[in-house]
CSV table of C-alpha atoms in Angstrom, one decimal:
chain,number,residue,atom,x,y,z
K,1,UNK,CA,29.6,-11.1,-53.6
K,2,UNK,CA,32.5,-10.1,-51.4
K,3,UNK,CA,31.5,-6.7,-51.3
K,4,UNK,CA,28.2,-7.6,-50.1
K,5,UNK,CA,29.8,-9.7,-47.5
K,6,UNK,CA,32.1,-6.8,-46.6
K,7,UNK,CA,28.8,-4.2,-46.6
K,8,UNK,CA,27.2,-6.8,-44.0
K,9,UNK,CA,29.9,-7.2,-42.0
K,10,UNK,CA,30.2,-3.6,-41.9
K,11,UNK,CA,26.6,-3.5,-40.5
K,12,UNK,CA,26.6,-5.7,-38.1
K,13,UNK,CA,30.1,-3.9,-36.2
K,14,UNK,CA,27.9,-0.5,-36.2
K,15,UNK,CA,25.4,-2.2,-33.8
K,16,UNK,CA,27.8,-4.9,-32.0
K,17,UNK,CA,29.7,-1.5,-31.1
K,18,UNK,CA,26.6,1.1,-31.0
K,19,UNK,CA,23.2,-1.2,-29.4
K,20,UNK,CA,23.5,-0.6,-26.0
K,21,UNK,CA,24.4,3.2,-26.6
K,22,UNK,CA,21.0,2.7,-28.6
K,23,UNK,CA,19.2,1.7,-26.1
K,24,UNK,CA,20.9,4.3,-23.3
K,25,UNK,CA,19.7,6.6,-25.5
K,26,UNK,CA,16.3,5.4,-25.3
K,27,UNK,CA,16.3,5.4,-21.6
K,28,UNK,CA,17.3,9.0,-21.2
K,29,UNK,CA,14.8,9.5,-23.2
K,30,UNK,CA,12.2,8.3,-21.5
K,31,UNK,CA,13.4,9.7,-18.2
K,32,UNK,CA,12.4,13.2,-19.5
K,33,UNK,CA,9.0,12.5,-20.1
K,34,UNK,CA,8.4,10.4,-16.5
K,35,UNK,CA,9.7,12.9,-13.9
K,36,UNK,CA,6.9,12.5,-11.3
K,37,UNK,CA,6.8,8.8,-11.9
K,38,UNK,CA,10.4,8.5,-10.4
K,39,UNK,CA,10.0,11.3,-8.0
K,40,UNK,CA,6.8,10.5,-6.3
K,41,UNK,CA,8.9,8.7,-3.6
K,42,UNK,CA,12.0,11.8,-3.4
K,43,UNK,CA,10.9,11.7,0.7
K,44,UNK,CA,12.3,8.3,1.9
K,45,UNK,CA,15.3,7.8,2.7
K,46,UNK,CA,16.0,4.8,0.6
K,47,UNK,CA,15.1,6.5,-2.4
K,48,UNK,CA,17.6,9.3,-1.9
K,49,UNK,CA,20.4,6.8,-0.9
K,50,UNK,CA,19.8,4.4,-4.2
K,51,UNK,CA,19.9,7.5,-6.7
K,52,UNK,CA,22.9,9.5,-4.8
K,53,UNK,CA,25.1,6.4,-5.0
K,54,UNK,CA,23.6,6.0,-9.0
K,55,UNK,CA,24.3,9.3,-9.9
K,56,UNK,CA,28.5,8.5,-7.6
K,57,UNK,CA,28.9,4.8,-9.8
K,58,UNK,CA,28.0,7.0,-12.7
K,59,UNK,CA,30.3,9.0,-12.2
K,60,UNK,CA,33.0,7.0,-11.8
K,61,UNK,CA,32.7,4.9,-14.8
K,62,UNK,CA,32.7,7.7,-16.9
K,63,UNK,CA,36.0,9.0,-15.3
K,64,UNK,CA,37.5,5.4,-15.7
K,65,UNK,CA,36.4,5.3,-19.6
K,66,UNK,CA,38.6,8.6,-20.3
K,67,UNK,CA,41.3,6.7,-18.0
K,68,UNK,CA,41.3,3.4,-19.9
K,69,UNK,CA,40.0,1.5,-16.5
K,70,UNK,CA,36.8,1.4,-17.1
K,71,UNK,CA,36.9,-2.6,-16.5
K,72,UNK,CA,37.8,-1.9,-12.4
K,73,UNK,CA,35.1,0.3,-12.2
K,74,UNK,CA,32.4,-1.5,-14.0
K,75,UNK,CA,32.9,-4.7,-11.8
K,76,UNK,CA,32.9,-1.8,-8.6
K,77,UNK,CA,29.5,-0.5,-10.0
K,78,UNK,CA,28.3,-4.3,-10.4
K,79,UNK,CA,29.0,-4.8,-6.5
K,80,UNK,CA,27.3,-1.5,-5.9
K,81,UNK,CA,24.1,-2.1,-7.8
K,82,UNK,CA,24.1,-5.3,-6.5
K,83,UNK,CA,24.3,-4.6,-2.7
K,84,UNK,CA,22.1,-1.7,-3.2
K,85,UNK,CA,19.4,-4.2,-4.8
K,86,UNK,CA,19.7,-6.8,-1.7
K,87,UNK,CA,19.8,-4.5,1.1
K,88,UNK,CA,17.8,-1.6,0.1
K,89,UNK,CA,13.7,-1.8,0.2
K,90,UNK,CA,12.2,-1.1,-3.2
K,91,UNK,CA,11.4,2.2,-3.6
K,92,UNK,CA,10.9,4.6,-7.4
K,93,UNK,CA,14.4,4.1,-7.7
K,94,UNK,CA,14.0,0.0,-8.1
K,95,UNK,CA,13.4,-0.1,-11.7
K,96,UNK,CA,16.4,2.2,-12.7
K,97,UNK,CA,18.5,0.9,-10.4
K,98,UNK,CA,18.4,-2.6,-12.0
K,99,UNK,CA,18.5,-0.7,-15.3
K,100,UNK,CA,22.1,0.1,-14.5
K,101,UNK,CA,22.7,-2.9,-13.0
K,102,UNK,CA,21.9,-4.8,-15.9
K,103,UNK,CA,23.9,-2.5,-18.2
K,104,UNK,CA,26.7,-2.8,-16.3
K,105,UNK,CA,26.4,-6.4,-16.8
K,106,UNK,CA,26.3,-5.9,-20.0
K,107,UNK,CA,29.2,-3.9,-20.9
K,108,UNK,CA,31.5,-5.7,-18.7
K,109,UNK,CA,30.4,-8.8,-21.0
K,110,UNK,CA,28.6,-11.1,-17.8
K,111,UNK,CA,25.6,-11.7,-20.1
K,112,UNK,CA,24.0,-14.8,-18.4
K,113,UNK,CA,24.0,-12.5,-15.4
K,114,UNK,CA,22.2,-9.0,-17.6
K,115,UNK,CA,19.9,-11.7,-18.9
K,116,UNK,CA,18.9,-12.4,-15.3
K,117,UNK,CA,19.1,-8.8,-14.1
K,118,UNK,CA,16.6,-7.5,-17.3
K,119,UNK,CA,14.3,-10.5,-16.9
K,120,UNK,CA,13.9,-9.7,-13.0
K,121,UNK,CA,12.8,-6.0,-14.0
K,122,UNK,CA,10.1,-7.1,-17.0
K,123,UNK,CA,8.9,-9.6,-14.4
K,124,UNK,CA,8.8,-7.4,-11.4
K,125,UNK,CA,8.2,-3.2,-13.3
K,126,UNK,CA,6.6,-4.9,-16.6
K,127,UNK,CA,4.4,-1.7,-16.8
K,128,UNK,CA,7.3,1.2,-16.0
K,129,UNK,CA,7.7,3.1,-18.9
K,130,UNK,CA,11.4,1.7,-19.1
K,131,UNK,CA,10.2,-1.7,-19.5
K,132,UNK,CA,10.4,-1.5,-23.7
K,133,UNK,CA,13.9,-0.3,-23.6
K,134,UNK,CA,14.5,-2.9,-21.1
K,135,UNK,CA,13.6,-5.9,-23.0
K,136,UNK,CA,15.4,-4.0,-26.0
K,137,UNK,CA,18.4,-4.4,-24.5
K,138,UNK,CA,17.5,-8.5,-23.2
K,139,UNK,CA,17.2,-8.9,-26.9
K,140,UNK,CA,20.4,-7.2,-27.7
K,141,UNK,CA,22.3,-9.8,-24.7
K,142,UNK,CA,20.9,-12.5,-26.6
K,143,UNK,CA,21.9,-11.9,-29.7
K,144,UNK,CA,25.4,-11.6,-28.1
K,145,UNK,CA,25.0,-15.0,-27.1
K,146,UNK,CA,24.1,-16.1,-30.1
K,147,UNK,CA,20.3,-16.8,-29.2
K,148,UNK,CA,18.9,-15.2,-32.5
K,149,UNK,CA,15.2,-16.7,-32.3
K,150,UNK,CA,15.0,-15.5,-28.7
K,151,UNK,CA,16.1,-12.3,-29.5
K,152,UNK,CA,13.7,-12.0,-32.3
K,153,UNK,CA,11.1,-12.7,-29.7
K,154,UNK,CA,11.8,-10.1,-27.4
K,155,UNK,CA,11.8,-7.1,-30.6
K,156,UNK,CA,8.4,-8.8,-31.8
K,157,UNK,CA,6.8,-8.4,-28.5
K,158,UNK,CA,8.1,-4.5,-28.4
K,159,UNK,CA,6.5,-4.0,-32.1
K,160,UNK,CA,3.6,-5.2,-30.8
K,161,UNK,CA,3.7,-2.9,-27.8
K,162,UNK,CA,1.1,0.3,-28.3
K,163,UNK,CA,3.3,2.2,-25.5
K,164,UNK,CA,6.6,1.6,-27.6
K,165,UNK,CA,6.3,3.7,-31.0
K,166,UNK,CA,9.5,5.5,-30.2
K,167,UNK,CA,11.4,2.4,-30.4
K,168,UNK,CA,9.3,0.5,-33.3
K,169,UNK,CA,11.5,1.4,-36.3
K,170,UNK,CA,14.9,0.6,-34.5
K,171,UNK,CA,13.1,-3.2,-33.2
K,172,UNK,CA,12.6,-4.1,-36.8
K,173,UNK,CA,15.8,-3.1,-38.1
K,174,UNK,CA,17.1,-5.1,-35.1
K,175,UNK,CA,14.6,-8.1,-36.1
K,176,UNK,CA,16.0,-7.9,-39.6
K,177,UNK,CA,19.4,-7.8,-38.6
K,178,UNK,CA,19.0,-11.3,-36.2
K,179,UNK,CA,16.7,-12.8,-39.2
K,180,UNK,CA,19.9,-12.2,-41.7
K,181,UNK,CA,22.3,-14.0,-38.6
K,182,UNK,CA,19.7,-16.9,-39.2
K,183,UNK,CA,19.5,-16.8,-42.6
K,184,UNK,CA,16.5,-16.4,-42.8
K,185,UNK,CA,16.5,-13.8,-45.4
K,186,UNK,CA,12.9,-13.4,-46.7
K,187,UNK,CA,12.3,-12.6,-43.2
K,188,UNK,CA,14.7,-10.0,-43.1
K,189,UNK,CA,13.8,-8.3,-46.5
K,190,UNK,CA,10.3,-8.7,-45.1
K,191,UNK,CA,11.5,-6.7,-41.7
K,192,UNK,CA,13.4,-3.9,-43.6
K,193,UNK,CA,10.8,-3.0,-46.3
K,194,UNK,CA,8.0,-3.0,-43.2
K,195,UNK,CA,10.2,0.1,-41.7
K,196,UNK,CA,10.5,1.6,-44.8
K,197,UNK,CA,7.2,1.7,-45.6
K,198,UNK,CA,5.9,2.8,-42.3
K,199,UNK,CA,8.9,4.9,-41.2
K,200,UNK,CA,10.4,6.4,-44.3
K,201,UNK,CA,12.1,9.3,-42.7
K,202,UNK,CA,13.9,7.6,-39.7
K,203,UNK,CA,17.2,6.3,-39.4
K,204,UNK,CA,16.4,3.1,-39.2
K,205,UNK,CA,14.5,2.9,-42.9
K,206,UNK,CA,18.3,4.5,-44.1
K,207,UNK,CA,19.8,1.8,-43.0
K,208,UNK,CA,16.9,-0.4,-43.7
K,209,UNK,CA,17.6,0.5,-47.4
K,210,UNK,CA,21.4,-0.1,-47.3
K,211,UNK,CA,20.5,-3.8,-46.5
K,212,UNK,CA,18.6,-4.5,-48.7
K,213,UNK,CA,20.9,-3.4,-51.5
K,214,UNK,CA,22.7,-6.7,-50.8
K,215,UNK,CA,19.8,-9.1,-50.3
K,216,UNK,CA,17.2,-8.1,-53.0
């Protein structure tokens, strides 16, 4: 029993510490595949201005993580994205820009306000091709705050997506981890054996199988 508490705990650090990587991951890789989407607008001036000073606040916080003051310059890169949203008009950029904003948020722990910043995007880009990772990471803030059933919602709604199949095995695997949180475990062994039969060579159905070691 204590090993199978200590296996669980172990689980649940690898995504408190790795889900937002996750879903940065995701993003980049959906950049590559929408090029002209994003660059359709490369002539206006506000365009330019929002991804030069993306590309500078980018920058910076990476420089500050290898300089342990990563902190300063996530609340510098909050202020940025912020004024940038509020003064610029809406251009290609929009949607990525409040992408960043939001996971700025997030990192530097202001949930309530990267639960505001994601829902503004699905409400106002609900059809950019970002929008899945987007309410993947919504989910992931509410799980933070402890808001399991709402978290769950958001991963159900991208399973259900048909635009989303790159991030289907990784939503149940996070639906199962929030279902074991609510213990709710028939729900969860439910979840893990759904991605192992329908995804039995990713990742997720690896770790899918590691769970369910300790609840079947």
């Amino acid at each position: 029993m204590e090993n199978a508490k200590e296996r669980l705990n172990n689980f649940l650090k690898f995504f408190n510490d790795n889900k937002l990587w996750i879903a940065i991951g995701f993003a980049v890789a959906v950049a590559a595949g929408v090029p002209s989407y994003l660059y359709q607008q490369k002539g206006a001036d506000d365009f330019n201005e929002v991804w030069s000073r993306i590309y500078r606040m980018n920058y910076e916080v990476a420089t500050a993580q290898q300089g342990g003051n990563e902190k300063e310059a996530l609340e510098g890169a909050i202020s940025e994205y912020s004024f940038l949203k509020d003064n610029l008009s809406t251009t290609g950029a929009t949607p990525w820009l409040l992408s960043e904003l939001g996971n700025a948020q997030y990192k530097a722990k202001k949930y309530d306000d990267a639960i505001l910043t994601y829902r503004e995007f699905i409400n106002r880009f609900g059809n950019h091709p970002l929008a899945p990772v987007i309410r993947q990471s919504l989910g992931y803030v509410l799980e933070e705050k402890e808001q399991f059933n709402e978290a769950v919602e958001q991963f159900e709604k991208i399973a259900k997506d048909p635009e989303a199949t790159y991030l289907k095995a990784q939503v149940r695997l996070d639906t199962g981890r929030c279902y074991e949180k609510l213990g709710q475990l028939n729900s969860a062994v439910a979840a893990y054996k759904e991605i192992i039969n329908t995804f039995p060579e990713s990742s997720s159905a690896k770790m899918a199988e590691y769970r369910l070691e300790d609840l079947e």
